[in-house]
mmCIF file of C-alpha atoms in Angstrom:
data_model
loop_
_atom_site.group_PDB
_atom_site.id
_atom_site.type_symbol
_atom_site.label_atom_id
_atom_site.label_comp_id
_atom_site.label_asym_id
_atom_site.label_seq_id
_atom_site.Cartn_x
_atom_site.Cartn_y
_atom_site.Cartn_z
ATOM 1 C CA UNK A 1 -6.756 -26.099 46.548
ATOM 2 C CA UNK A 2 -5.571 -26.532 42.973
ATOM 3 C CA UNK A 3 -7.965 -25.217 40.322
ATOM 4 C CA UNK A 4 -8.094 -25.237 36.524
ATOM 5 C CA UNK A 5 -10.186 -22.458 34.982
ATOM 6 C CA UNK A 6 -11.135 -23.253 31.396
ATOM 7 C CA UNK A 7 -11.557 -20.051 29.431
ATOM 8 C CA UNK A 8 -9.553 -18.285 32.135
ATOM 9 C CA UNK A 9 -8.555 -15.490 29.758
ATOM 10 C CA UNK A 10 -12.152 -14.696 28.806
ATOM 11 C CA UNK A 11 -14.566 -12.174 30.278
ATOM 12 C CA UNK A 12 -15.875 -14.316 33.151
ATOM 13 C CA UNK A 13 -12.796 -16.504 33.468
ATOM 14 C CA UNK A 14 -10.426 -13.624 34.229
ATOM 15 C CA UNK A 15 -12.478 -12.657 37.266
ATOM 16 C CA UNK A 16 -12.744 -16.253 38.466
ATOM 17 C CA UNK A 17 -8.953 -16.603 38.231
ATOM 18 C CA UNK A 18 -8.451 -13.337 40.092
ATOM 19 C CA UNK A 19 -10.886 -14.298 42.866
ATOM 20 C CA UNK A 20 -9.358 -17.745 43.333
ATOM 21 C CA UNK A 21 -5.809 -16.394 43.338
ATOM 22 C CA UNK A 22 -6.674 -13.649 45.825
ATOM 23 C CA UNK A 23 -7.797 -16.379 48.214
ATOM 24 C CA UNK A 24 -4.514 -18.242 47.886
ATOM 25 C CA UNK A 25 -5.563 -20.935 45.451
ATOM 26 C CA UNK A 26 -3.092 -22.556 43.093
ATOM 27 C CA UNK A 27 -4.719 -21.473 39.837
ATOM 28 C CA UNK A 28 -4.099 -22.707 36.309
ATOM 29 C CA UNK A 29 -5.692 -21.404 33.137
ATOM 30 C CA UNK A 30 -6.957 -23.554 30.284
ATOM 31 C CA UNK A 31 -6.550 -21.602 27.044
ATOM 32 C CA UNK A 32 -5.909 -22.036 23.333
ATOM 33 C CA UNK A 33 -2.560 -20.280 23.483
ATOM 34 C CA UNK A 34 -0.627 -21.108 26.633
ATOM 35 C CA UNK A 35 2.245 -18.707 27.273
ATOM 36 C CA UNK A 36 2.731 -18.442 31.028
ATOM 37 C CA UNK A 37 3.842 -21.109 33.480
ATOM 38 C CA UNK A 38 0.338 -21.489 34.920
ATOM 39 C CA UNK A 39 -1.410 -21.832 31.546
ATOM 40 C CA UNK A 40 -2.476 -25.141 30.043
ATOM 41 C CA UNK A 41 -2.941 -25.397 26.260
ATOM 42 C CA UNK A 42 -6.199 -26.984 25.163
ATOM 43 C CA UNK A 43 -8.950 -26.505 22.607
ATOM 44 C CA UNK A 44 -12.209 -27.389 24.320
ATOM 45 C CA UNK A 45 -14.322 -28.281 21.288
ATOM 46 C CA UNK A 46 -11.831 -30.965 20.262
ATOM 47 C CA UNK A 47 -11.950 -32.725 23.632
ATOM 48 C CA UNK A 48 -15.393 -34.284 23.638
ATOM 49 C CA UNK A 49 -14.846 -37.695 25.235
ATOM 50 C CA UNK A 50 -14.361 -38.639 28.870
ATOM 51 C CA UNK A 51 -10.936 -40.169 28.178
ATOM 52 C CA UNK A 52 -9.743 -36.835 26.794
ATOM 53 C CA UNK A 53 -10.102 -35.358 30.281
ATOM 54 C CA UNK A 54 -9.067 -38.209 32.578
ATOM 55 C CA UNK A 55 -5.433 -37.136 32.883
ATOM 56 C CA UNK A 56 -6.250 -33.408 33.002
ATOM 57 C CA UNK A 57 -8.814 -33.815 35.786
ATOM 58 C CA UNK A 58 -6.449 -35.961 37.865
ATOM 59 C CA UNK A 59 -4.126 -32.963 38.383
ATOM 60 C CA UNK A 60 -6.671 -30.621 39.999
ATOM 61 C CA UNK A 61 -9.136 -30.437 42.861
ATOM 62 C CA UNK A 62 -11.696 -28.412 40.913
ATOM 63 C CA UNK A 63 -12.380 -27.619 37.268
ATOM 64 C CA UNK A 64 -14.266 -24.423 36.397
ATOM 65 C CA UNK A 65 -15.637 -24.173 32.859
ATOM 66 C CA UNK A 66 -16.142 -20.599 31.639
ATOM 67 C CA UNK A 67 -15.739 -21.338 27.923
ATOM 68 C CA UNK A 68 -18.399 -19.957 25.618
ATOM 69 C CA UNK A 69 -18.985 -18.822 22.057
ATOM 70 C CA UNK A 70 -21.657 -16.444 20.841
ATOM 71 C CA UNK A 71 -21.670 -17.792 17.295
ATOM 72 C CA UNK A 72 -20.312 -20.912 15.605
ATOM 73 C CA UNK A 73 -17.012 -20.341 13.818
ATOM 74 C CA UNK A 74 -13.759 -21.951 12.630
ATOM 75 C CA UNK A 75 -14.812 -25.510 13.357
ATOM 76 C CA UNK A 76 -16.392 -24.632 16.711
ATOM 77 C CA UNK A 77 -20.019 -25.626 17.038
ATOM 78 C CA UNK A 78 -22.536 -25.185 19.812
ATOM 79 C CA UNK A 79 -22.936 -28.908 20.477
ATOM 80 C CA UNK A 80 -19.248 -29.506 21.146
ATOM 81 C CA UNK A 81 -18.709 -26.325 23.176
ATOM 82 C CA UNK A 82 -21.876 -26.429 25.287
ATOM 83 C CA UNK A 83 -22.841 -30.120 25.358
ATOM 84 C CA UNK A 84 -20.221 -32.697 24.400
ATOM 85 C CA UNK A 85 -17.073 -31.250 25.975
ATOM 86 C CA UNK A 86 -18.698 -30.126 29.271
ATOM 87 C CA UNK A 87 -20.408 -33.511 29.635
ATOM 88 C CA UNK A 88 -17.081 -35.272 29.117
ATOM 89 C CA UNK A 89 -15.470 -33.087 31.795
ATOM 90 C CA UNK A 90 -18.336 -33.780 34.208
ATOM 91 C CA UNK A 91 -18.009 -37.532 33.628
ATOM 92 C CA UNK A 92 -14.249 -37.453 34.238
ATOM 93 C CA UNK A 93 -14.707 -35.363 37.390
ATOM 94 C CA UNK A 94 -17.447 -37.668 38.723
ATOM 95 C CA UNK A 95 -15.280 -40.740 38.124
ATOM 96 C CA UNK A 96 -12.436 -39.223 40.165
ATOM 97 C CA UNK A 97 -14.472 -37.458 42.820
ATOM 98 C CA UNK A 98 -13.392 -34.004 41.640
ATOM 99 C CA UNK A 99 -15.514 -30.842 41.739
ATOM 100 C CA UNK A 100 -16.832 -29.373 38.490
ATOM 101 C CA UNK A 101 -18.287 -25.852 38.219
ATOM 102 C CA UNK A 102 -19.995 -25.189 34.884
ATOM 103 C CA UNK A 103 -21.000 -21.631 33.970
ATOM 104 C CA UNK A 104 -23.994 -21.327 31.673
ATOM 105 C CA UNK A 105 -26.792 -18.714 31.589
ATOM 106 C CA UNK A 106 -30.190 -17.794 32.980
ATOM 107 C CA UNK A 107 -33.306 -17.892 30.827
ATOM 108 C CA UNK A 108 -32.704 -21.109 28.871
ATOM 109 C CA UNK A 109 -35.918 -22.829 27.840
ATOM 110 C CA UNK A 110 -36.964 -25.881 25.849
ATOM 111 C CA UNK A 111 -39.049 -23.896 23.339
ATOM 112 C CA UNK A 112 -36.077 -21.874 22.103
ATOM 113 C CA UNK A 113 -35.105 -22.286 18.448
ATOM 114 C CA UNK A 114 -31.592 -20.847 18.745
ATOM 115 C CA UNK A 115 -28.847 -23.469 18.686
ATOM 116 C CA UNK A 116 -26.953 -21.267 21.131
ATOM 117 C CA UNK A 117 -29.672 -21.786 23.754
ATOM 118 C CA UNK A 118 -30.698 -25.363 22.999
ATOM 119 C CA UNK A 119 -27.101 -26.631 23.199
ATOM 120 C CA UNK A 120 -26.601 -24.861 26.539
ATOM 121 C CA UNK A 121 -29.790 -26.402 27.910
ATOM 122 C CA UNK A 122 -28.860 -29.883 26.670
ATOM 123 C CA UNK A 123 -25.445 -29.500 28.292
ATOM 124 C CA UNK A 124 -27.022 -28.635 31.636
ATOM 125 C CA UNK A 125 -29.253 -31.708 31.525
ATOM 126 C CA UNK A 126 -26.372 -34.006 30.571
ATOM 127 C CA UNK A 127 -24.126 -32.679 33.348
ATOM 128 C CA UNK A 128 -26.925 -33.114 35.896
ATOM 129 C CA UNK A 129 -27.249 -36.774 34.877
ATOM 130 C CA UNK A 130 -23.572 -37.508 35.549
ATOM 131 C CA UNK A 131 -23.925 -36.979 39.287
ATOM 132 C CA UNK A 132 -20.787 -36.235 41.239
ATOM 133 C CA UNK A 133 -19.812 -32.944 42.804
ATOM 134 C CA UNK A 134 -20.920 -30.711 39.962
ATOM 135 C CA UNK A 135 -22.599 -27.296 40.114
ATOM 136 C CA UNK A 136 -24.275 -25.468 37.244
ATOM 137 C CA UNK A 137 -23.964 -21.689 37.655
ATOM 138 C CA UNK A 138 -26.527 -19.573 35.811
ATOM 139 C CA UNK A 139 -25.744 -15.854 35.900
ATOM 140 C CA UNK A 140 -28.079 -13.124 34.729
ATOM 141 C CA UNK A 141 -26.935 -10.212 32.556
ATOM 142 C CA UNK A 142 -23.327 -9.257 33.354
ATOM 143 C CA UNK A 143 -21.757 -5.818 33.598
ATOM 144 C CA UNK A 144 -18.012 -5.213 33.460
ATOM 145 C CA UNK A 145 -15.345 -3.010 31.938
ATOM 146 C CA UNK A 146 -14.004 -5.629 29.544
ATOM 147 C CA UNK A 147 -17.148 -7.439 28.409
ATOM 148 C CA UNK A 148 -18.139 -7.177 24.757
ATOM 149 C CA UNK A 149 -21.849 -7.176 25.516
ATOM 150 C CA UNK A 150 -21.658 -4.965 28.600
ATOM 151 C CA UNK A 151 -19.556 -2.323 26.824
ATOM 152 C CA UNK A 152 -22.016 -2.351 23.934
ATOM 153 C CA UNK A 153 -25.010 -1.915 26.239
ATOM 154 C CA UNK A 154 -23.396 0.991 28.082
ATOM 155 C CA UNK A 155 -22.573 2.608 24.752
ATOM 156 C CA UNK A 156 -26.149 2.160 23.508
ATOM 157 C CA UNK A 157 -27.430 3.632 26.788
ATOM 158 C CA UNK A 158 -25.784 6.952 25.871
ATOM 159 C CA UNK A 159 -27.547 7.232 22.508
ATOM 160 C CA UNK A 160 -30.247 9.904 22.230
ATOM 161 C CA UNK A 161 -32.740 7.213 21.182
ATOM 162 C CA UNK A 162 -33.170 3.797 22.798
ATOM 163 C CA UNK A 163 -34.492 1.173 20.377
ATOM 164 C CA UNK A 164 -36.197 -1.473 22.499
ATOM 165 C CA UNK A 165 -37.918 -4.612 21.148
ATOM 166 C CA UNK A 166 -41.640 -4.360 21.769
ATOM 167 C CA UNK A 167 -41.699 -7.777 23.476
ATOM 168 C CA UNK A 168 -38.563 -7.253 25.623
ATOM 169 C CA UNK A 169 -40.559 -6.992 28.840
ATOM 170 C CA UNK A 170 -38.879 -9.776 30.796
ATOM 171 C CA UNK A 171 -37.144 -9.150 34.127
ATOM 172 C CA UNK A 172 -33.363 -8.710 34.166
ATOM 173 C CA UNK A 173 -31.233 -8.995 37.310
ATOM 174 C CA UNK A 174 -27.888 -7.511 36.212
ATOM 175 C CA UNK A 175 -24.797 -8.305 38.263
ATOM 176 C CA UNK A 176 -21.194 -7.198 38.303
ATOM 177 C CA UNK A 177 -18.821 -9.742 36.719
ATOM 178 C CA UNK A 178 -16.398 -9.300 39.613
ATOM 179 C CA UNK A 179 -19.135 -10.435 41.988
ATOM 180 C CA UNK A 180 -19.722 -13.476 39.801
ATOM 181 C CA UNK A 181 -16.024 -14.344 39.980
ATOM 182 C CA UNK A 182 -16.066 -14.122 43.777
ATOM 183 C CA UNK A 183 -19.219 -16.235 44.035
ATOM 184 C CA UNK A 184 -17.711 -18.942 41.831
ATOM 185 C CA UNK A 185 -14.560 -18.929 43.973
ATOM 186 C CA UNK A 186 -16.775 -19.539 47.019
ATOM 187 C CA UNK A 187 -18.503 -22.426 45.249
ATOM 188 C CA UNK A 188 -15.109 -23.940 44.500
ATOM 189 C CA UNK A 189 -14.104 -23.943 48.156
ATOM 190 C CA UNK A 190 -17.332 -24.578 50.063
ATOM 191 C CA UNK A 191 -17.893 -27.902 51.877
ATOM 192 C CA UNK A 192 -19.057 -30.656 49.564
ATOM 193 C CA UNK A 193 -22.433 -30.978 51.289
ATOM 194 C CA UNK A 194 -23.061 -27.236 50.816
ATOM 195 C CA UNK A 195 -22.435 -27.305 47.052
ATOM 196 C CA UNK A 196 -25.751 -26.905 45.186
ATOM 197 C CA UNK A 197 -26.450 -28.866 42.013
ATOM 198 C CA UNK A 198 -27.274 -25.509 40.456
ATOM 199 C CA UNK A 199 -27.437 -21.897 41.490
ATOM 200 C CA UNK A 200 -28.917 -18.862 39.757
ATOM 201 C CA UNK A 201 -27.056 -15.628 40.376
ATOM 202 C CA UNK A 202 -28.267 -12.107 39.770
ATOM 203 C CA UNK A 203 -28.385 -8.679 41.309
ATOM 204 C CA UNK A 204 -31.180 -7.812 43.707
ATOM 205 C CA UNK A 205 -32.748 -5.106 41.510
ATOM 206 C CA UNK A 206 -35.053 -6.008 38.617
ATOM 207 C CA UNK A 207 -35.318 -4.122 35.327
ATOM 208 C CA UNK A 208 -36.808 -4.478 31.890
ATOM 209 C CA UNK A 209 -34.334 -3.846 29.073
ATOM 210 C CA UNK A 210 -35.637 -0.292 28.614
ATOM 211 C CA UNK A 211 -35.337 0.432 32.326
ATOM 212 C CA UNK A 212 -31.828 -1.009 32.443
ATOM 213 C CA UNK A 213 -30.652 1.225 29.597
ATOM 214 C CA UNK A 214 -31.975 4.228 31.535
ATOM 215 C CA UNK A 215 -30.113 3.012 34.618
ATOM 216 C CA UNK A 216 -26.843 2.786 32.678
ATOM 217 C CA UNK A 217 -27.267 6.211 31.114
ATOM 218 C CA UNK A 218 -24.762 8.817 32.315
ATOM 219 C CA UNK A 219 -25.915 11.631 30.029
ATOM 220 C CA UNK A 220 -27.849 14.403 31.823
ATOM 221 C CA UNK A 221 -30.724 14.443 29.335
ATOM 222 C CA UNK A 222 -33.212 11.595 29.017
ATOM 223 C CA UNK A 223 -33.243 9.398 25.935
ATOM 224 C CA UNK A 224 -36.270 8.899 23.717
ATOM 225 C CA UNK A 225 -37.481 5.284 23.809
ATOM 226 C CA UNK A 226 -38.858 3.758 20.605
ATOM 227 C CA UNK A 227 -40.346 0.281 20.499
ATOM 228 C CA UNK A 228 -39.211 -1.900 17.594
ATOM 229 C CA UNK A 229 -41.622 -4.498 16.127
ATOM 230 C CA UNK A 230 -40.662 -8.076 16.956
ATOM 231 C CA UNK A 231 -40.485 -9.135 13.283
ATOM 232 C CA UNK A 232 -37.951 -6.391 12.569
ATOM 233 C CA UNK A 233 -35.836 -7.365 15.581
ATOM 234 C CA UNK A 234 -35.858 -10.967 14.395
ATOM 235 C CA UNK A 235 -34.739 -10.040 10.880
ATOM 236 C CA UNK A 236 -31.991 -7.791 12.255
ATOM 237 C CA UNK A 237 -30.765 -10.449 14.699
ATOM 238 C CA UNK A 238 -30.500 -13.113 11.989
ATOM 239 C CA UNK A 239 -28.654 -10.691 9.719
ATOM 240 C CA UNK A 240 -26.218 -9.829 12.505
ATOM 241 C CA UNK A 241 -25.689 -13.543 13.162
ATOM 242 C CA UNK A 242 -24.742 -14.082 9.527
ATOM 243 C CA UNK A 243 -22.391 -11.097 9.567
ATOM 244 C CA UNK A 244 -21.032 -11.846 13.068
ATOM 245 C CA UNK A 245 -21.701 -8.263 14.134
ATOM 246 C CA UNK A 246 -22.629 -6.862 17.569
ATOM 247 C CA UNK A 247 -23.558 -9.007 20.565
ATOM 248 C CA UNK A 248 -27.226 -8.956 19.504
ATOM 249 C CA UNK A 249 -27.961 -12.483 18.271
ATOM 250 C CA UNK A 250 -31.154 -14.437 17.723
ATOM 251 C CA UNK A 251 -30.379 -16.332 20.918
ATOM 252 C CA UNK A 252 -30.308 -13.104 22.893
ATOM 253 C CA UNK A 253 -33.572 -11.968 21.354
ATOM 254 C CA UNK A 254 -35.152 -15.203 22.593
ATOM 255 C CA UNK A 255 -33.636 -14.628 26.035
ATOM 256 C CA UNK A 256 -35.195 -11.163 26.178
ATOM 257 C CA UNK A 257 -38.631 -12.749 25.858
ATOM 258 C CA UNK A 258 -38.203 -14.766 29.076
ATOM 259 C CA UNK A 259 -37.409 -13.616 32.596
ATOM 260 C CA UNK A 260 -33.661 -13.480 33.183
ATOM 261 C CA UNK A 261 -33.770 -13.273 36.947
ATOM 262 C CA UNK A 262 -33.029 -15.945 39.589
ATOM 263 C CA UNK A 263 -35.781 -18.276 40.714
ATOM 264 C CA UNK A 264 -37.417 -17.454 44.048
ATOM 265 C CA UNK A 265 -35.165 -19.568 46.230
ATOM 266 C CA UNK A 266 -32.055 -17.971 44.671
ATOM 267 C CA UNK A 267 -33.224 -14.361 44.988
ATOM 268 C CA UNK A 268 -30.439 -13.645 47.490
ATOM 269 C CA UNK A 269 -28.032 -16.377 46.381
ATOM 270 C CA UNK A 270 -25.440 -13.899 45.150
ATOM 271 C CA UNK A 271 -25.400 -12.190 48.573
ATOM 272 C CA UNK A 272 -25.124 -15.641 50.173
ATOM 273 C CA UNK A 273 -22.035 -16.682 48.238
ATOM 274 C CA UNK A 274 -20.402 -13.254 48.458
ATOM 275 C CA UNK A 275 -21.076 -12.853 52.175
ATOM 276 C CA UNK A 276 -21.967 -9.207 51.484
ATOM 277 C CA UNK A 277 -24.361 -7.069 49.482
ATOM 278 C CA UNK A 278 -23.823 -7.311 45.708
ATOM 279 C CA UNK A 279 -22.150 -4.463 43.860
ATOM 280 C CA UNK A 280 -24.670 -1.940 42.568
ATOM 281 C CA UNK A 281 -24.980 -1.959 38.795
ATOM 282 C CA UNK A 282 -26.158 1.351 37.418
ATOM 283 C CA UNK A 283 -25.131 4.789 36.218
ATOM 284 C CA UNK A 284 -22.556 5.384 38.970
ATOM 285 C CA UNK A 285 -20.887 2.062 38.269
ATOM 286 C CA UNK A 286 -21.138 2.612 34.514
ATOM 287 C CA UNK A 287 -19.482 6.018 34.865
ATOM 288 C CA UNK A 288 -16.615 4.482 36.817
ATOM 289 C CA UNK A 289 -16.210 1.649 34.341
ATOM 290 C CA UNK A 290 -16.258 4.047 31.414
ATOM 291 C CA UNK A 291 -13.039 5.680 32.599
ATOM 292 C CA UNK A 292 -11.340 2.519 33.870
ATOM 293 C CA UNK A 293 -8.246 1.173 32.190
ATOM 294 C CA UNK A 294 -8.243 -2.315 30.758
ATOM 295 C CA UNK A 295 -8.383 -5.024 33.402
ATOM 296 C CA UNK A 296 -4.936 -5.714 34.809
ATOM 297 C CA UNK A 297 -3.720 -9.332 34.618
ATOM 298 C CA UNK A 298 -5.614 -11.328 37.202
ATOM 299 C CA UNK A 299 -2.530 -13.290 38.255
ATOM 300 C CA UNK A 300 1.153 -12.468 38.205
ATOM 301 C CA UNK A 301 2.011 -15.487 36.088
ATOM 302 C CA UNK A 302 5.706 -14.898 36.523
ATOM 303 C CA UNK A 303 5.567 -15.292 40.286
ATOM 304 C CA UNK A 304 5.276 -18.813 41.610
ATOM 305 C CA UNK A 305 4.819 -17.415 45.143
ATOM 306 C CA UNK A 306 1.318 -16.220 44.190
ATOM 307 C CA UNK A 307 0.207 -19.792 43.530
ATOM 308 C CA UNK A 308 1.519 -21.764 46.488
ATOM 309 C CA UNK A 309 -0.858 -21.156 49.395
ATOM 310 C CA UNK A 310 -3.734 -23.560 49.914
ATOM 311 C CA UNK A 311 -7.084 -21.826 49.303
ATOM 312 C CA UNK A 312 -9.208 -21.076 52.359
ATOM 313 C CA UNK A 313 -12.232 -19.052 51.284
ATOM 314 C CA UNK A 314 -13.119 -16.730 54.173
ATOM 315 C CA UNK A 315 -16.401 -17.372 55.918
ATOM 316 C CA UNK A 316 -18.680 -14.357 56.103
ATOM 317 C CA UNK A 317 -20.612 -13.168 59.105
ATOM 318 C CA UNK A 318 -23.321 -15.853 59.444
ATOM 319 C CA UNK A 319 -25.921 -13.202 60.221
ATOM 320 C CA UNK A 320 -25.422 -11.784 56.722
ATOM 321 C CA UNK A 321 -25.582 -15.078 54.848
ATOM 322 C CA UNK A 322 -28.419 -17.353 53.883
ATOM 323 C CA UNK A 323 -28.435 -20.857 55.204
ATOM 324 C CA UNK A 324 -26.753 -23.273 52.757
ATOM 325 C CA UNK A 325 -29.073 -25.507 50.744
ATOM 326 C CA UNK A 326 -30.143 -28.586 52.668
ATOM 327 C CA UNK A 327 -29.699 -30.886 49.692
ATOM 328 C CA UNK A 328 -28.820 -30.921 46.021
ATOM 329 C CA UNK A 329 -31.749 -30.490 43.678
ATOM 330 C CA UNK A 330 -32.579 -33.403 41.444
ATOM 331 C CA UNK A 331 -31.468 -34.007 37.891
ATOM 332 C CA UNK A 332 -35.071 -34.137 36.797
ATOM 333 C CA UNK A 333 -35.635 -30.622 38.123
ATOM 334 C CA UNK A 334 -32.581 -29.398 36.248
ATOM 335 C CA UNK A 335 -33.714 -30.916 32.974
ATOM 336 C CA UNK A 336 -36.924 -28.906 33.230
#
């Protein structure tokens, strides 16, 4: 199998590339600055029409889109990154019968005011309407050694005082980013009739934000938890958006007010696609990540031998997996 991972040098993309390569896939990386032999130079937000992707899509069996921006910058806007470009890719893939895996997020909702969330939601609906072999992947909160947000959360967890928004009572289902990469690799290689139109992935434990910070804490003494009024959190988030500081944005504040855990039928979806129990996310994992070196390159880009074997994703013990979905869920369900 020949795969193109857009955003393959980013937080999620690196783990997708590593998982695909470890299973023998011929993996290429879509990135702004192509340097290695298996890297393809492109700027996603400038490629917003189907014809921009026709030739690119023709070269691969599957396209995985992991591109994302937290805030608009340098000509990048939410509509192009999360709606127009992904829709164009989905249309090109559908026209050629190619598989498209689009990574978005859990907790999107129509009442959100953040452009970050509304563009993501509009992109999901547009991709669902294109038909074809497309799958929308919605992960919950991610933990990993090289993630901006995950590093920040683990740092905050060590503070003597935890400042928690008073209305941040929604359920989180944190998962390890390496597990997400493996699950996406499985979605790339599964039989066409087993590919869901969408899947929500999260760990099997549920936490509020305050509980999750306690879980990540490695200090021996407990932290003092103080609740912050919602109006103050909103003001702070908008200020941080203007200044482009910290991963706390208005969009994330809105996400904290809604459950960020998989829907009922996807409660064990991560276990299903991994073929094993998910990695535990908590203080032990945080302690290990805190002393880990930076992630090594996912692929030896100088070695063509690493990219030549056809991908065959290993099947797990059927007794440990869920049954695959009987059918793809409808576009109308996705739009809601």
